[in-house]
Each structure stands twice: as structure tokens, then as C-alpha cells.
mmCIF file of C-alpha atoms (C1' of nucleotides) in Angstrom:
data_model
loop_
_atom_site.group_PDB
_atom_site.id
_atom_site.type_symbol
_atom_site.label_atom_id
_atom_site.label_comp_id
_atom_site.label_asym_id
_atom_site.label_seq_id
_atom_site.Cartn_x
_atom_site.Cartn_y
_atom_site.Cartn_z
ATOM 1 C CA UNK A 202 0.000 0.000 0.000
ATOM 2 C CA UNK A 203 1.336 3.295 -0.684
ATOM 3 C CA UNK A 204 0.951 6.894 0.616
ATOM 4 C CA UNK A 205 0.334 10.233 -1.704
ATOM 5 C CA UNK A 206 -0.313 13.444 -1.062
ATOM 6 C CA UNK A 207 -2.047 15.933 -3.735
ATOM 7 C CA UNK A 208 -2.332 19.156 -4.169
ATOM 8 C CA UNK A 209 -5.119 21.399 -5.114
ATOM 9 C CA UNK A 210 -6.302 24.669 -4.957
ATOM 10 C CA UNK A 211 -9.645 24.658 -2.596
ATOM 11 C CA UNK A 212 -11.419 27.859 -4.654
ATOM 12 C CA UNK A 213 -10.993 25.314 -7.751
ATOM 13 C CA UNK A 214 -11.402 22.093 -5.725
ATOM 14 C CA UNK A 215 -11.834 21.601 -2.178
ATOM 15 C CA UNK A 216 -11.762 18.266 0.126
ATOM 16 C CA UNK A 217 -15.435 19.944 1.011
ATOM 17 C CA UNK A 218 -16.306 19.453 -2.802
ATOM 18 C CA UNK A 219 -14.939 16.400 -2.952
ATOM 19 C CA UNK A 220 -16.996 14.635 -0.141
ATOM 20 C CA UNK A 221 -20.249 16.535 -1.648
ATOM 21 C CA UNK A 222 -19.835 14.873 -4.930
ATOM 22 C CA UNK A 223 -21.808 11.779 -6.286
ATOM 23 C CA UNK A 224 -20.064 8.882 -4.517
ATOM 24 C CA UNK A 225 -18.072 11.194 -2.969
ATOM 25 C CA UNK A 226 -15.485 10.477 -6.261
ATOM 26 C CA UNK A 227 -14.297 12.153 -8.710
ATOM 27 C CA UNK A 228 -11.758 12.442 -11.727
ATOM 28 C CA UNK A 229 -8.558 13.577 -10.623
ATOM 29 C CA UNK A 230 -8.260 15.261 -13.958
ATOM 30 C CA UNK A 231 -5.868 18.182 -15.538
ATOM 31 C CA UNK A 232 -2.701 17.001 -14.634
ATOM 32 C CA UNK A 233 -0.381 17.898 -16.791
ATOM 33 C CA UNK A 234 2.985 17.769 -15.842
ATOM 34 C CA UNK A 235 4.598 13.947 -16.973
ATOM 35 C CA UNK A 236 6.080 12.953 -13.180
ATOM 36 C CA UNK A 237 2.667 13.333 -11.528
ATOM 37 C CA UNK A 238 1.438 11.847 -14.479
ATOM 38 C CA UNK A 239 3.989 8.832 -14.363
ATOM 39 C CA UNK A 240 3.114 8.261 -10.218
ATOM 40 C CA UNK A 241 -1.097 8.152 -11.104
ATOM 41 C CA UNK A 242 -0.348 5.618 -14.251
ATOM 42 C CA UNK A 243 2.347 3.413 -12.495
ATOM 43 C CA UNK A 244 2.342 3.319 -9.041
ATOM 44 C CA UNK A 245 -1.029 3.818 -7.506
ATOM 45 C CA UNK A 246 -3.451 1.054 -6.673
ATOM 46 C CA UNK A 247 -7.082 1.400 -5.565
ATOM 47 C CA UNK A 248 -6.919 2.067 -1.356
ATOM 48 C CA UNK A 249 -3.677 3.593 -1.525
ATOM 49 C CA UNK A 250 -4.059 6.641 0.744
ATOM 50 C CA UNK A 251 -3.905 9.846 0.080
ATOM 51 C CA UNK A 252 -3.206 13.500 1.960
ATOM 52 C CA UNK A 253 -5.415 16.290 0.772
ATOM 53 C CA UNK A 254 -3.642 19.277 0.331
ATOM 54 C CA UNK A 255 -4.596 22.979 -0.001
ATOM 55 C CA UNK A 256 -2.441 24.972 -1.908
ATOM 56 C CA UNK A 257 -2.737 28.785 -3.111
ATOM 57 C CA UNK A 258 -4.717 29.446 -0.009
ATOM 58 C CA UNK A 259 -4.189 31.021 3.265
ATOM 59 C CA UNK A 260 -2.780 28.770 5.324
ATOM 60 C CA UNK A 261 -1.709 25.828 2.871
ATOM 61 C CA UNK A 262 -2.103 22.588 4.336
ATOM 62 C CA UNK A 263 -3.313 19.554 4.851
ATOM 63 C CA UNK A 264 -7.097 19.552 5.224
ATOM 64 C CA UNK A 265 -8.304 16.168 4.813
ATOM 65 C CA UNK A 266 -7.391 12.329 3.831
ATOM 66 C CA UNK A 267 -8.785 10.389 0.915
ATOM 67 C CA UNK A 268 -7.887 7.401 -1.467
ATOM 68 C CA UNK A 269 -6.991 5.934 -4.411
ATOM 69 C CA UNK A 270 -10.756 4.604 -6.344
ATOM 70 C CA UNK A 271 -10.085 3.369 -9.701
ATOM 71 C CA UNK A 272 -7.008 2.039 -11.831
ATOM 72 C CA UNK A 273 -5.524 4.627 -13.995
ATOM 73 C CA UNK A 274 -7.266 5.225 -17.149
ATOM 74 C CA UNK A 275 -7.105 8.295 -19.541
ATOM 75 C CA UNK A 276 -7.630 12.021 -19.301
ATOM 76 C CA UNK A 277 -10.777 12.753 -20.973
ATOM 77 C CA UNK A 278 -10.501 16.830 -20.592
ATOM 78 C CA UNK A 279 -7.278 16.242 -22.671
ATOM 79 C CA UNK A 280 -9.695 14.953 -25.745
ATOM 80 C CA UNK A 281 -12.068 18.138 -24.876
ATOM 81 C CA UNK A 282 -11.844 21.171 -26.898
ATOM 82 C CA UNK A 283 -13.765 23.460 -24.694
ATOM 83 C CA UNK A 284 -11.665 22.570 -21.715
ATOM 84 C CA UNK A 285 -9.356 24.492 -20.230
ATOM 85 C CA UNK A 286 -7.083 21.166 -19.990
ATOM 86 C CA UNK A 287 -7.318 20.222 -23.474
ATOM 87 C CA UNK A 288 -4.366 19.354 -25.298
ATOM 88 C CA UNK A 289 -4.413 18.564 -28.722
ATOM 89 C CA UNK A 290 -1.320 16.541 -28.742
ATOM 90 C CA UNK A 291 -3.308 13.923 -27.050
ATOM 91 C CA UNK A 292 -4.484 11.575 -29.222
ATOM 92 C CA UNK A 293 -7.331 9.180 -27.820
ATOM 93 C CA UNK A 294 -5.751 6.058 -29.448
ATOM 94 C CA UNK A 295 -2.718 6.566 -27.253
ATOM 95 C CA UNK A 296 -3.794 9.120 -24.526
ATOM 96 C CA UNK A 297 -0.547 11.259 -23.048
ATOM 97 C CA UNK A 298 -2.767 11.951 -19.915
ATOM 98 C CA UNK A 299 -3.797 9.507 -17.879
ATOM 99 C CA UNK A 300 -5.689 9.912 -14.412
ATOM 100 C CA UNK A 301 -7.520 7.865 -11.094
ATOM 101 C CA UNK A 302 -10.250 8.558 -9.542
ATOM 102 C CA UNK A 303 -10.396 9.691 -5.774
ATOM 103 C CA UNK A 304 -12.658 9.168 -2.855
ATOM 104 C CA UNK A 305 -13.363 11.142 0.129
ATOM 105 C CA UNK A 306 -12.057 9.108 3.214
ATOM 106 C CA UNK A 307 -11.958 12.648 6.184
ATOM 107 C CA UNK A 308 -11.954 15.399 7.261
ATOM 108 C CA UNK A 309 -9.049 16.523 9.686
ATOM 109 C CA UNK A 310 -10.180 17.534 12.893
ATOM 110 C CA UNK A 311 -7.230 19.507 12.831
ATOM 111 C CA UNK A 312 -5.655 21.604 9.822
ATOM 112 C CA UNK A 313 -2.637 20.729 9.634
ATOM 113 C CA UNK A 314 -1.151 23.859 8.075
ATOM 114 C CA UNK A 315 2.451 24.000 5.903
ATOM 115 C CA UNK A 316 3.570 25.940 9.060
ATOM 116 C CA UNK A 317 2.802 23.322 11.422
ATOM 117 C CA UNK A 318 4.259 20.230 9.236
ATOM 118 C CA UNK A 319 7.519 22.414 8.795
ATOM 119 C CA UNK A 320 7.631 22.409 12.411
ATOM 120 C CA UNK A 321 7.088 18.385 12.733
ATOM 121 C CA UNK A 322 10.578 17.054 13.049
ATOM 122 C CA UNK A 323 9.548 13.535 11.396
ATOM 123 C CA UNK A 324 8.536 15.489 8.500
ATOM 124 C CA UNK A 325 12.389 16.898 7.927
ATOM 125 C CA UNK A 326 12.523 14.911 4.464
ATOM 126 C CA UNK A 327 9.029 15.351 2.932
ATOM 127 C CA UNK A 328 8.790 15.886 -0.620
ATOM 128 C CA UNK A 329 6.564 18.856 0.017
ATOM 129 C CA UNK A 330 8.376 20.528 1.864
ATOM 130 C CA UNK A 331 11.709 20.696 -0.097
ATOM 131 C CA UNK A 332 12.382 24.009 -1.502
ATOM 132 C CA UNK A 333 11.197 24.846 -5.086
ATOM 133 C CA UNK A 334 8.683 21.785 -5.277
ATOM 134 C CA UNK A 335 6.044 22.201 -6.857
ATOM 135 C CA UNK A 336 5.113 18.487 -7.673
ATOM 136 C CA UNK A 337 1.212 18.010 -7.588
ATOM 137 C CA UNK A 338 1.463 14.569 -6.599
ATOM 138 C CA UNK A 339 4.443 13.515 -4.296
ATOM 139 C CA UNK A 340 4.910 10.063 -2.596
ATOM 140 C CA UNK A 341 4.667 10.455 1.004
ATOM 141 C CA UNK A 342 6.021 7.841 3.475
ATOM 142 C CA UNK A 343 3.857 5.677 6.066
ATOM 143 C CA UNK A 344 5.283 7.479 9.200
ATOM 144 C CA UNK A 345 4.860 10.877 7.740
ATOM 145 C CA UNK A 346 1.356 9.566 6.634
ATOM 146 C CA UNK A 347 0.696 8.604 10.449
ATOM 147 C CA UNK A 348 2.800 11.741 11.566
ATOM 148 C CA UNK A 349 0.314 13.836 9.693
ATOM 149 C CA UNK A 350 -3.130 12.301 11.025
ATOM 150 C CA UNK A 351 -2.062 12.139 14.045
ATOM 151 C CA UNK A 352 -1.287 16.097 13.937
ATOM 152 C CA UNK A 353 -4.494 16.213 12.410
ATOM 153 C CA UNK A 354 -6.898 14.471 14.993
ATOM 154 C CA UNK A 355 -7.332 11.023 13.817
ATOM 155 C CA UNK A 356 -6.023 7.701 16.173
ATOM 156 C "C1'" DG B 93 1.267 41.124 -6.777
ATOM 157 C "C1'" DC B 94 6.031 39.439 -6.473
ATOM 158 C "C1'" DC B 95 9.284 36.266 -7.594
ATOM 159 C "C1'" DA B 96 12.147 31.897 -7.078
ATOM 160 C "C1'" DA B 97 12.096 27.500 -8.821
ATOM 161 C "C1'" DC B 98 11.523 24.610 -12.332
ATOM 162 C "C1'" DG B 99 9.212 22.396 -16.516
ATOM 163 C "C1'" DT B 100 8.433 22.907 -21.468
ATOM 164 C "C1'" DT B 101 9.138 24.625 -26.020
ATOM 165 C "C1'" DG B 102 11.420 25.492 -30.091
ATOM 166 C "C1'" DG B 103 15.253 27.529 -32.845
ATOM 167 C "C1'" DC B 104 19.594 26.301 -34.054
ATOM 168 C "C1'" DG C 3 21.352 17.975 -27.919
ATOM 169 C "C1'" DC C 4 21.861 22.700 -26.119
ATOM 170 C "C1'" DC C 5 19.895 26.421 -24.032
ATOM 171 C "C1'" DA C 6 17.295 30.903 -24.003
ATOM 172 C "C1'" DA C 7 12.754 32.260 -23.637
ATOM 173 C "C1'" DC C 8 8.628 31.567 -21.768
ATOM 174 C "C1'" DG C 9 4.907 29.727 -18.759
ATOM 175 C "C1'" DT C 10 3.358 27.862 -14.380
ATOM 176 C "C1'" DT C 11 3.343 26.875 -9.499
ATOM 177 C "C1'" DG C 12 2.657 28.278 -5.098
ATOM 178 C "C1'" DG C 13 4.473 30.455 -0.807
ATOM 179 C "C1'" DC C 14 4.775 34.800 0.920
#
DNA sequence: GCCAACGTTGGC
DNA sequence: GCCAACGTTGGC
């Protein structure tokens, strides 16, 4: 089982809107950078777990926990003209984009904010929170997964 | 709004 | 294949 955290802005995409949505699921679509790409179409597997992160927003953090839902499969705002994701270059016999779907698992109690996870001494090493990432998707180990629940409410 | 970091593009 | 120009991310 593996750990992941993603990144998204919450006035595009919150972990609210994500546990309002049908099935609480949805398309983790408009990725478009070939690493975070390469992690949804190789490495995940349905229940890995995933940290919900809010970026662009004041405080960025953590705000909730949710999980891997369906095996990679391909991109379909790539193939769509009037989206703002669409890339031409795509071609839907062999799709360049490929994405998973994601369910709503929590909630954190807690926020845990960038501030507070800088501060966590097991998080020293954290993809995150390297200078100059900006990785959507970053593999996360299990004790900084437990490291950051904990911090965030959950047993 | 600024800007550092970094990915992508395209001319050569 | 190099690398300058450009675009994007995301914290501040």
C-alpha cells in the first residue's frame, strides 16, 4: 500500500467538494505535468491513501485524507476542446494523460497547516516541503502519513 | 502582486 | 542535444 499526497487549490477544488460529490469520487483530472502523471499511471493502486492538500490558499495545508478509487485510465478533458485542460497533442488512441479517480475518506479535525508540518521534526525529508517543489502529486512515506493524522486528529 | 524554482518549447 | 525564452506553481 502506498501513501500520496495531492495538491489542489480549494477555490478550484476543495476536500469539502470532494466529499459533496456523487459517490463522494471524482476524476482527478488536468494534470499535466509527466512525473505526476507517471506516479497516477504506475504506481497507484485502488486504497492507496492519500493526503489532501490545499495549496494557493491562506494557510496551505493539509485539510483532509482520501484514497486511491479506480485504476488509472485516460484524461478525458485532454480529448475536450472546450476545456481548459485540453491538449491537442493527445491523441485518444494513445492518450498522453492519464488519471484515477479519488474518494473522500476525512476530514481533519485539525488543519494541519504547511507551518505546522515544517515544524514536525519527522517530516524533515518530505517531498513537500523541499524548496522549489512544486510536484502536484508527491509520494509520502507511512510514518509521515501517520505523523500527519495524528497532527491532524485522527487515532 | 512578487518572484524563485523549475518544466516545457522550439530555434539552431 | 543545447539552451534561451517563456509559462506555471505556489508560498509569501
Amino acid at each position: 500500500m502506498n501513501y500520496w499526497l495531492m495538491k489542489s487549490e480549494p477555490d478550484v477544488f476543495s476536500i469539502q467538494d470532494l466529499r459533496e460529490r456523487p459517490k463522494q469520487t471524482e476524476p482527478w483530472d488536468g494534470v499535466r505535468n509527466y512525473q505526476a502523471r507517471n506516479f497516477m499511471r504506475d504506481e497507484m493502486k485502488p486504497g492507496d491513501f492519500i493526503l489532501f492538500y490545499h495549496s494557493n490558499t491562506n494557510p496551505p495545508g493539509v485539510a483532509g485524507l482520501a484514497e486511491v478509487a479506480s485504476e488509472p485510465y485516460a484524461d478525458p478533458t485532454a480529448f475536450d476542446k472546450k476545456s481548459k485542460y485540453y491538449d491537442p497533442k493527445s491523441d485518444p488512441d494513445k492518450p498522453r494523460w492519464i488519471l484515477v479517480d479519488v474518494k473522500f475518506k476525512d476530514i481533519l479535525p485539525q488543519y494541519v497547516s504547511l507551518e505546522a508540518m515544517k515544524g514536525m521534526s519527522k517530516l524533515e525529508s518530505m517531498r513537500v516541503l523541499q524548496r522549489g517543489n512544486r510536484l502536484s502529486i508527491t509520494p509520502v512515506s507511512k510514518s509521515e502519513f501517520l505523523a500527519i493524522t495524528k497532527a491532524g486528529g485522527l487515532k
